[in-house]
XYZ file of C-alpha atoms in Angstrom:
499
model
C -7.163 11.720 -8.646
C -5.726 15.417 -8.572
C -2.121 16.424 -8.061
C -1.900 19.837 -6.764
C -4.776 20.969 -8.255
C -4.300 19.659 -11.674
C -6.075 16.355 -12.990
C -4.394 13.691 -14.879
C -6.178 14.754 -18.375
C -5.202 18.082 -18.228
C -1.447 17.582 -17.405
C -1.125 15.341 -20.438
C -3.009 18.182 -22.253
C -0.412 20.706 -21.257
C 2.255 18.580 -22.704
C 0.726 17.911 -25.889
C 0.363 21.573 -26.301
C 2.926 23.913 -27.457
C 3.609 23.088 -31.010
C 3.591 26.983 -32.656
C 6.073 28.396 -33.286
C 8.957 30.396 -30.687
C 7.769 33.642 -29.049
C 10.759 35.913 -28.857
C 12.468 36.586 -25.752
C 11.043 40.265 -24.813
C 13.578 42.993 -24.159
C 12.395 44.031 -20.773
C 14.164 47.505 -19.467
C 13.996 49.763 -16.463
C 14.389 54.346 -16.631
C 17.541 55.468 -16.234
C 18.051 56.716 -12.450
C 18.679 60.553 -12.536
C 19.354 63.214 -10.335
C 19.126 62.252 -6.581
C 18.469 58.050 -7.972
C 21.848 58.437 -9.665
C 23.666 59.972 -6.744
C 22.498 57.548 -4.457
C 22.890 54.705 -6.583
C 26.718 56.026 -7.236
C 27.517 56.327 -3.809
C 25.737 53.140 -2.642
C 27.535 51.321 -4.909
C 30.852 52.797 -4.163
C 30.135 52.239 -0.198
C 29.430 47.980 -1.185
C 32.765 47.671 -3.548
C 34.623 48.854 -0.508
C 32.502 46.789 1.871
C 31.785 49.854 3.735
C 28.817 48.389 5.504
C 29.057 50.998 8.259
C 28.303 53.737 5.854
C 25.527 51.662 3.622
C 24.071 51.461 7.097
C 22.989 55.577 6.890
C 21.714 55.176 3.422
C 19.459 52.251 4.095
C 16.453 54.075 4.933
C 16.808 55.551 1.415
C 16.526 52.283 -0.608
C 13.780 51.927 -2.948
C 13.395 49.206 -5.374
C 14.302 51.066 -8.061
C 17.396 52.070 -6.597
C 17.694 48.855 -5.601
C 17.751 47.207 -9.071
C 19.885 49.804 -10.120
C 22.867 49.255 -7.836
C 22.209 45.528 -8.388
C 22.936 45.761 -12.260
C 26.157 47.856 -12.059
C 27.615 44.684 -9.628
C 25.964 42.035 -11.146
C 28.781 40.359 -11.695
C 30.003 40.163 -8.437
C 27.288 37.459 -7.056
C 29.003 37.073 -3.338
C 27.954 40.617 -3.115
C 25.102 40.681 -4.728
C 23.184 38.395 -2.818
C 24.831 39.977 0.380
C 22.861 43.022 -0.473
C 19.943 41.296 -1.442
C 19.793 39.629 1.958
C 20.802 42.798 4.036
C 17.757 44.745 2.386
C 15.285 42.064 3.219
C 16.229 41.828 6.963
C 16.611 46.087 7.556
C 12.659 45.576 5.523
C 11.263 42.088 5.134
C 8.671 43.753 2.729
C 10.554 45.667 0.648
C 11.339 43.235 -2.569
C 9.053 42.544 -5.431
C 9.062 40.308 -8.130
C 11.636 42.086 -9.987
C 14.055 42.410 -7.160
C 13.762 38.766 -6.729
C 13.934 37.872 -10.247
C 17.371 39.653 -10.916
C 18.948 38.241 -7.938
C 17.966 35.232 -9.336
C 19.258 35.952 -12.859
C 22.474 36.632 -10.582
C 22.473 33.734 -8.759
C 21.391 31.094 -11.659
C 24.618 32.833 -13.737
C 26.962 31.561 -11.184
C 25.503 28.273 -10.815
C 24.297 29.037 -7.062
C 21.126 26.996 -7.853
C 20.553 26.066 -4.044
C 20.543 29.789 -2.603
C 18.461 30.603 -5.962
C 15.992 27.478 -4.963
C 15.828 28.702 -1.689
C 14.475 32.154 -2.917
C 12.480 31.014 -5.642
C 10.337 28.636 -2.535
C 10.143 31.663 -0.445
C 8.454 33.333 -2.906
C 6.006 30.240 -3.687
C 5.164 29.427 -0.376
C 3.117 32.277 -1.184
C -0.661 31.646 -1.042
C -1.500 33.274 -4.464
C -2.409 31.192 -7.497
C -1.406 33.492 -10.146
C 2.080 33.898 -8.508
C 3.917 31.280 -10.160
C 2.833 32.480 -13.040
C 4.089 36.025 -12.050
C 6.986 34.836 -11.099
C 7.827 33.369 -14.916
C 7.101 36.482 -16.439
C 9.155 38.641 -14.208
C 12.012 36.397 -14.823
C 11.436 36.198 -18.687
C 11.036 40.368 -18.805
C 14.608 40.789 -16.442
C 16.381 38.225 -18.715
C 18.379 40.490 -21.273
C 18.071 43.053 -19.027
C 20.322 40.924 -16.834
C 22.733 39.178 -19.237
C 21.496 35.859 -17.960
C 20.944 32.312 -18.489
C 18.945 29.374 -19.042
C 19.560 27.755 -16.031
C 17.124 30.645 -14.283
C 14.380 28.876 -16.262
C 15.591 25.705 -15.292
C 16.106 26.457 -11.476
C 12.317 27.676 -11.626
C 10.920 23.977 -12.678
C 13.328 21.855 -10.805
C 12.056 23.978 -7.326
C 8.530 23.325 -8.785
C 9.189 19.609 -9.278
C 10.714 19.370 -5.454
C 7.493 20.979 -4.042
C 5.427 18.337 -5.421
C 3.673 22.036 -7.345
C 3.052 19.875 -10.685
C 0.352 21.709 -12.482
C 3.279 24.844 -11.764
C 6.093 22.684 -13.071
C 3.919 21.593 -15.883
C 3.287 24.713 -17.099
C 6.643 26.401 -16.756
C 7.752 23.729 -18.690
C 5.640 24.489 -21.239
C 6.525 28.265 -20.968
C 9.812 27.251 -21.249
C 9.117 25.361 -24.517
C 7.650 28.393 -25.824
C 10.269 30.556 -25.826
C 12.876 28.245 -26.774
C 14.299 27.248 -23.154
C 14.670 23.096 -22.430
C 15.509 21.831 -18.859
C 18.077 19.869 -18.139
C 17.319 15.869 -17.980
C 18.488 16.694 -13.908
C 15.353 18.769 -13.673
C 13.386 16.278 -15.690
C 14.685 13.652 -13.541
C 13.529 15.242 -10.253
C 9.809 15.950 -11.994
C 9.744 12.312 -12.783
C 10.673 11.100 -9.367
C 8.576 13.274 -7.569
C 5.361 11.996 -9.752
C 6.927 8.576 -8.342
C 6.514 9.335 -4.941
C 2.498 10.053 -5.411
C 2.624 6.887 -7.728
C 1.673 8.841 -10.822
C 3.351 6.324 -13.136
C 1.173 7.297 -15.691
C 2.488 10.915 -16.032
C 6.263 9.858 -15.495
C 5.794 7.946 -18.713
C 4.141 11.101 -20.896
C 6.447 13.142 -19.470
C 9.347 10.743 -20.623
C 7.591 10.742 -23.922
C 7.693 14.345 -24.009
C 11.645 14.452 -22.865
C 12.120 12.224 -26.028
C 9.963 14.358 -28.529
C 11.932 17.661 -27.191
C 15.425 15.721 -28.087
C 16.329 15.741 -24.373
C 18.936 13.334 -23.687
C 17.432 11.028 -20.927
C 20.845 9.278 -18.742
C 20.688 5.921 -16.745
C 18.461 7.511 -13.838
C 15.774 8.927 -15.960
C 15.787 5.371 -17.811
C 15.337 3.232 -14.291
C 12.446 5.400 -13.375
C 11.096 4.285 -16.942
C 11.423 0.749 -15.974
C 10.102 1.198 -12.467
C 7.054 3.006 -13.686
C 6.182 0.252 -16.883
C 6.722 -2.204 -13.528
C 4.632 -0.832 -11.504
C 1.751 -0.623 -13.657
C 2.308 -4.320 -14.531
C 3.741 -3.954 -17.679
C 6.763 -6.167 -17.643
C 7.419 -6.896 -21.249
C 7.805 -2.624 -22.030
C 9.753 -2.457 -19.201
C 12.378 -5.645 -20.802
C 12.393 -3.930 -24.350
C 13.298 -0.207 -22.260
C 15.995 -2.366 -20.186
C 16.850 -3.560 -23.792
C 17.328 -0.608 -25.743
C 19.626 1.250 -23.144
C 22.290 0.156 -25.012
C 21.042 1.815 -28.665
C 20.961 4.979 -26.362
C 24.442 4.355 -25.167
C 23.189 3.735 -21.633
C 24.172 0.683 -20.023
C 21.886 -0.571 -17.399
C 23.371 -0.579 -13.895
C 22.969 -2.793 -10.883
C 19.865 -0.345 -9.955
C 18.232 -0.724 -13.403
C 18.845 -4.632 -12.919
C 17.383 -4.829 -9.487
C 14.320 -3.342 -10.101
C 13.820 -5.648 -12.749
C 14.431 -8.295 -10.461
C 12.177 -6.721 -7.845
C 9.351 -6.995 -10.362
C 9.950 -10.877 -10.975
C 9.988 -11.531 -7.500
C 6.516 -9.745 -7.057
C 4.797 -11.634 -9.461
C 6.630 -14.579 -8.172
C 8.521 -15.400 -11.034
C 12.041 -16.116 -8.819
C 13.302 -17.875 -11.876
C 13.023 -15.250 -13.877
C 14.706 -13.203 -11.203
C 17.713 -15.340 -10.309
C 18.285 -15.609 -14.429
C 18.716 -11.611 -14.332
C 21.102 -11.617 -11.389
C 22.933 -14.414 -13.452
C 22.773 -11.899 -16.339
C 24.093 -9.072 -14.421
C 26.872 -10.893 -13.064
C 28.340 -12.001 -16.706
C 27.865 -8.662 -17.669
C 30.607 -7.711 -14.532
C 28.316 -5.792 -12.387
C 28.559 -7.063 -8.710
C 24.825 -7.554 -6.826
C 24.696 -5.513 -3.787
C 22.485 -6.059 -0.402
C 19.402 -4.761 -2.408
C 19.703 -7.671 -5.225
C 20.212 -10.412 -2.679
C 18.208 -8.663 -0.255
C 14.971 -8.538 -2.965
C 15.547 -12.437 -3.986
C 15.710 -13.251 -0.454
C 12.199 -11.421 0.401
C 11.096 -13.285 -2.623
C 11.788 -16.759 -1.439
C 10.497 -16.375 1.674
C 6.689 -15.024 0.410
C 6.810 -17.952 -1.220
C 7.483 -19.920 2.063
C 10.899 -21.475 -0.028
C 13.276 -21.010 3.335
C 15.810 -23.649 1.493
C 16.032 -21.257 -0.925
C 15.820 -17.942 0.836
C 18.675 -19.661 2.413
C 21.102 -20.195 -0.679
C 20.654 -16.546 -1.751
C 21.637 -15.824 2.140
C 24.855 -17.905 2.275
C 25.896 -17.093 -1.404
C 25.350 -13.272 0.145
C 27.892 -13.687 2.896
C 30.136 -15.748 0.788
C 30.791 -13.025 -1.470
C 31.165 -9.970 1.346
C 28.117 -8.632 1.154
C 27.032 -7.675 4.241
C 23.304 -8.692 5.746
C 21.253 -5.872 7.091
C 18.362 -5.312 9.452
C 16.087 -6.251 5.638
C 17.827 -9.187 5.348
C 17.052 -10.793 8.798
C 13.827 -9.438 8.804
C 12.970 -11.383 5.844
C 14.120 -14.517 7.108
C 13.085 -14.079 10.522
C 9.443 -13.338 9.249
C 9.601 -16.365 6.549
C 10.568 -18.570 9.190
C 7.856 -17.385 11.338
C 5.211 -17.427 8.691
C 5.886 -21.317 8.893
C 5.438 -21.472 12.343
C 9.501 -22.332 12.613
C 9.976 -20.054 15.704
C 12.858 -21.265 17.063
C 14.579 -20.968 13.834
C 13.384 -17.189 13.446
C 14.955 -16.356 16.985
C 18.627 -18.132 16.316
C 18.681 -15.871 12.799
C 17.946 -12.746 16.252
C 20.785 -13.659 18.030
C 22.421 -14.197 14.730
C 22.068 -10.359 13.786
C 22.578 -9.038 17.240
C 25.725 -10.974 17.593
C 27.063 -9.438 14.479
C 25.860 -5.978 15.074
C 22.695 -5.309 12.771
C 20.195 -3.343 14.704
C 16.987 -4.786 15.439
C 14.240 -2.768 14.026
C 9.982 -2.819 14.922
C 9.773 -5.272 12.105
C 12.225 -7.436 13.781
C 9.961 -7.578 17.079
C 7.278 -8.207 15.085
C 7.779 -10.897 13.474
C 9.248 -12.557 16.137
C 6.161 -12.103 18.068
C 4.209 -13.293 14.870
C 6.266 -16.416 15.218
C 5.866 -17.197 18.871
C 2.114 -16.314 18.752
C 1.217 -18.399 15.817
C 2.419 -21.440 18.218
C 0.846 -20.261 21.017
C 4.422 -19.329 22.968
C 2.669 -16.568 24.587
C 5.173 -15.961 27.386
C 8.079 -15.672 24.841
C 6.010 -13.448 23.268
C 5.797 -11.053 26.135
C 9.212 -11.203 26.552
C 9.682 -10.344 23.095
C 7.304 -7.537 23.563
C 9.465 -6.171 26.927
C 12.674 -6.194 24.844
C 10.677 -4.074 22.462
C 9.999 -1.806 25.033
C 13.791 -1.745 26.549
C 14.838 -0.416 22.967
C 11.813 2.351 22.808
C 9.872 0.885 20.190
C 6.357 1.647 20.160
C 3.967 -1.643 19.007
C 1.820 -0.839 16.115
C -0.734 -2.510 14.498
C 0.933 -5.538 13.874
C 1.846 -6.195 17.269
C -0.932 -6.194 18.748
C -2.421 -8.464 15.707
C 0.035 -10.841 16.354
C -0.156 -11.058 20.477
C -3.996 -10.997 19.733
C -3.723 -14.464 17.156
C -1.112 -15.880 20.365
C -3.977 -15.705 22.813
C -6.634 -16.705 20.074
C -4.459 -19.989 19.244
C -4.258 -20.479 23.271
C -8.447 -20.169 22.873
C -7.826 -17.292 25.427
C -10.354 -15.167 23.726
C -11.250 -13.167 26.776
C -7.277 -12.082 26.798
C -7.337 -11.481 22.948
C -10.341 -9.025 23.434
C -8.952 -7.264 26.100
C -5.128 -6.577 23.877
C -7.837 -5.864 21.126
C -9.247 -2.812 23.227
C -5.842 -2.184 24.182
C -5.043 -1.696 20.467
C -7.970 0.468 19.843
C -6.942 2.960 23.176
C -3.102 2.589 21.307
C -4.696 4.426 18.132
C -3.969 1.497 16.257
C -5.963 -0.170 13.972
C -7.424 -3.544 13.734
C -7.931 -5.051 9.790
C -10.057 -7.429 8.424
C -7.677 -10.500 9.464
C -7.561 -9.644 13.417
C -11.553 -9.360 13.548
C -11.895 -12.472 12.097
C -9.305 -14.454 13.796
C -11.548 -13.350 17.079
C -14.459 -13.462 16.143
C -13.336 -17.482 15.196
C -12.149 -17.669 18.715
C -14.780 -16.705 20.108
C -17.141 -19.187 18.508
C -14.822 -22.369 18.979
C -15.282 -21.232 22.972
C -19.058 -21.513 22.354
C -18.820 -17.208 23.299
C -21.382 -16.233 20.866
C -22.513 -13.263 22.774
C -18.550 -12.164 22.397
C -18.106 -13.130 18.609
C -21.375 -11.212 17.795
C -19.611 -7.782 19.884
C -16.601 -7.841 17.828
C -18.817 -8.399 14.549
C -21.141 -5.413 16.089
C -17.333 -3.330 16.803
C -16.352 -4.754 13.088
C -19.260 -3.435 11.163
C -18.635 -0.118 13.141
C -15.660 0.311 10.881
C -17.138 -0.459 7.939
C -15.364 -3.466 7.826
C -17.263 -6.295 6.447
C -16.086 -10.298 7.498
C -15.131 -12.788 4.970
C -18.436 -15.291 4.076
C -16.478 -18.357 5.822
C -16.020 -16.177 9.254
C -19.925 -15.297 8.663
C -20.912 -18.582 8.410
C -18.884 -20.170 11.583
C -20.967 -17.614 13.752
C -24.494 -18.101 11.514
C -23.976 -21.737 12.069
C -22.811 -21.764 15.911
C -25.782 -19.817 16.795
C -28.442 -21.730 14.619
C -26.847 -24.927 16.675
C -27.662 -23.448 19.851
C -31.129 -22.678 18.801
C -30.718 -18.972 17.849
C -31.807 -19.333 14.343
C -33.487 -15.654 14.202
C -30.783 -14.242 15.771
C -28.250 -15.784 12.809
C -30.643 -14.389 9.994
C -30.985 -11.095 11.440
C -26.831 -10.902 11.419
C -26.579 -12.208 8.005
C -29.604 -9.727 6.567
C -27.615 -6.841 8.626
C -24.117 -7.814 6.988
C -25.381 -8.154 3.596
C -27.604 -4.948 3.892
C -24.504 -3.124 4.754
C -22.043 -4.990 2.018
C -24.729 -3.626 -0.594
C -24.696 -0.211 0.578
């Protein structure tokens, strides 16, 4: 896979470059203005001291960028103003800065510690199309940088804008840049490079990256260390992601209720609730207080496992302690409850959270449907479905799979085809699960003709049924004499499983 143009091998390349030593900082100047420049530049700069915008006005046709940069350095260290100028240019000419009119407003800007009008400029200026700009865009930084008194932070602004456009082969390499000429980002920056390689589930790189941090004597805080954890988590490695929980404290970072709970989020994916509800334990003697997202990730856990007594402890011990339930909460329990076909217990925990307040959300709907259709309590299912509609919620996939398995349990395959098309005309689409569960329906009603239209509609999609769901139609057919017919569909199924 490729991140903004950059694979995997060559990111971890960049980052395992750069080990020569410092190139110095280059002392980038600009000609002295003379004669008319001077003048103009004098008098310009008199007119904006004095906010005399009136008579700037008459001069504005005589702005170049030289003259531009000129009157820029004389007030540099007036930023308000500054960027007022810088602004006022661009809208009397929207063409009329360059790279180095850009980069010394930034210089300005960075100084002052206005990173978010800086950011704004500096993705502007990326938004561009070019390749090469970003790398432009570096060097016309690094040349202004003496020549404006300024700062790391301009450095430092430049890969944290990088990191929040998802532009990693660019934030990559300005890091490196950086490295070269003796600039480090702040562990902020590094923290917003690291989450946004979470958000594309590049695990992989957050963990170089975080190797690199270390190596360059960055000092990584709490945040940067829970997207450690998450990342060793999510690629299954629980026991690295213990020993980082571990040594927080020989960093002088002490875990928080975040760092816990995704710990205990792991656990609870691989099942191991024991191990979860130990942690919590383990938080709570160390005098951190769970939140809705602890109790809210053991409850979820419980009920995947179909434990409802349980689910239900971590749900009373919740309210007992004042921590509100939210729309997650009930929708885990509601869903739980319907998963065991416990309907009626799934639509008390409704009025439960409607009673108190807590909105209702699609998943709510849905798995009260799920729970009415998987005991064939089609009519409460439509109701469900109208409420839906009252509180302009629009039924996805799941919604219809659900109302589709009610009429299937009812043996109402004809209705279950026809929500099926009206799933398909809704944009939404049908997995593996809902096919099959017809396609089954259709064969207990002796419809082989039907079953063998939504395996035809099935295969369409390039979705191939499960051997069992193969064999119930194979078999139904060779019992009603239509043995060529059976090995024709199971030659055509296999045919396309092999290709």
């Amino acid at each position: 896979m490729r991140i903004s143009g950059l694979s995997n091998s060559s990111i971890l390349g960049n980052l395992a470059k750069n080990k020569r030593k410092l190139i110095p900082i280059p002392n980038g100047t600009i000609p002295d203005p003379k004669g008319q420049d001077l003048d103009f530049v004098n008098v310009a700069y008199s007119h904006l001291i004095h906010s005399d915008w009136e008579k700037l006005e008459k001069l504005s046709s005589g702005f170049t960028p030289f003259r531009f940069k000129h009157v820029l350095l004389k007030m540099k260290k007036d930023y308000v103003l500054s960027y007022e100028l810088y602004k006022w240019v661009q809208l009397k000419n929207p063409t009329f800065h360059n790279l180095e009119t850009h980069s010394m407003i930034l210089h300005v800007l960075t100084k002052h510690r206005k990173f978010k009008s800086s950011q704004l400029i500096m993705k502007d200026i990326l938004n561009s199309s070019s390749v090469d700009l970003p790398f432009k865009l570096f060097e016309a930084i690094l040349y202004s940088y003496r020549l404006c008194d300024s700062c790391p932070a301009v450095f430092d602004a430049l890969f944290k804008t990088h990191a929040h456009m998802k532009k990693f082969r660019n934030a990559t390499a300005t890091f490196c840049q950086m490295k070269d000429y003796g600039f480090l980002p702040t562990i902020e920056s590094c923290n917003a490079f690291m989450s946004s390689l979470h958000s594309l589930n590049r695990e992989d790189i957050v963990l170089t990256f975080y190797g690199e941090i270390r190596r360059c004597r960055i000092s990584p805080n709490t945040y940067t260390m829970n997207m450690v954890i998450y990342a060793h988590c999510k690629m299954g490695n629980m026991d690295k992601a213990i020993e980082v929980f571990q040594d927080m404290a020989s960093m002088c970072l002490f875990p928080t209720v975040a760092s816990h709970n995704i710990l205990i989020s792991a656990y609870c994916n691989k099942g191991l609730l024991t191990s979860a509800i130990k942690l919590k334990a383990l938080m709570e003697k160390n005098g951190l207080k769970p939140d809705s997202v602890t109790y809210n990730t053991l409850i979820n856990g419980f009920c995947k496992q179909k434990k409802m007594h349980d689910a239900n402890k971590v749900f009373s011990e919740m309210k007992g302690v004042n921590v509100s339930p939210n729309t997650v909460t009930y929708n885990s329990l509601i869903n739980g409850y319907s998963q065991l076909g416990n309907s009626e217990k799934g639509y008390e925990l409704y009025e439960e959270m409607i009673n108190i307040g807590v909105k209702a959300d699609l998943l709510t709907y849905n798995a009260l449907i799920l729970g009415f259709c998987k005991e064939g309590k089609t009519k409460k299912a439509a109701l469900a479905v109208k409420e839906l509609d009252k509180q302009n919620f629009v039924p996805n996939s799941s919604t219809f799979a659900a109302l589709i398995l009610g009429q299937c349990t009812r043996k109402n395959s004809e209705r279950a085809f026809e929500l099926y098309r009206s799933m398909i005309r809704s944009g939404c689409h049908p997995n593996s699960n809902t096919y099959e569960i017809l396609i089954s329906s259709f064969c207990h009603n002796q419809d082989f003709d039907g079953a063998i239209q939504v395996l035809r509609e099935m295969l369409g999609r390039n979705i191939t049924p499960a051997s069992t769901i193969l064999s119930e139609l194979c078999n139904g057919l060779c019992e009603k004499g239509n043995e060529n017919l059976a090995v024709k569909l199971r030659n055509e199924v296999e045919a396309r499983s092999r290709g």
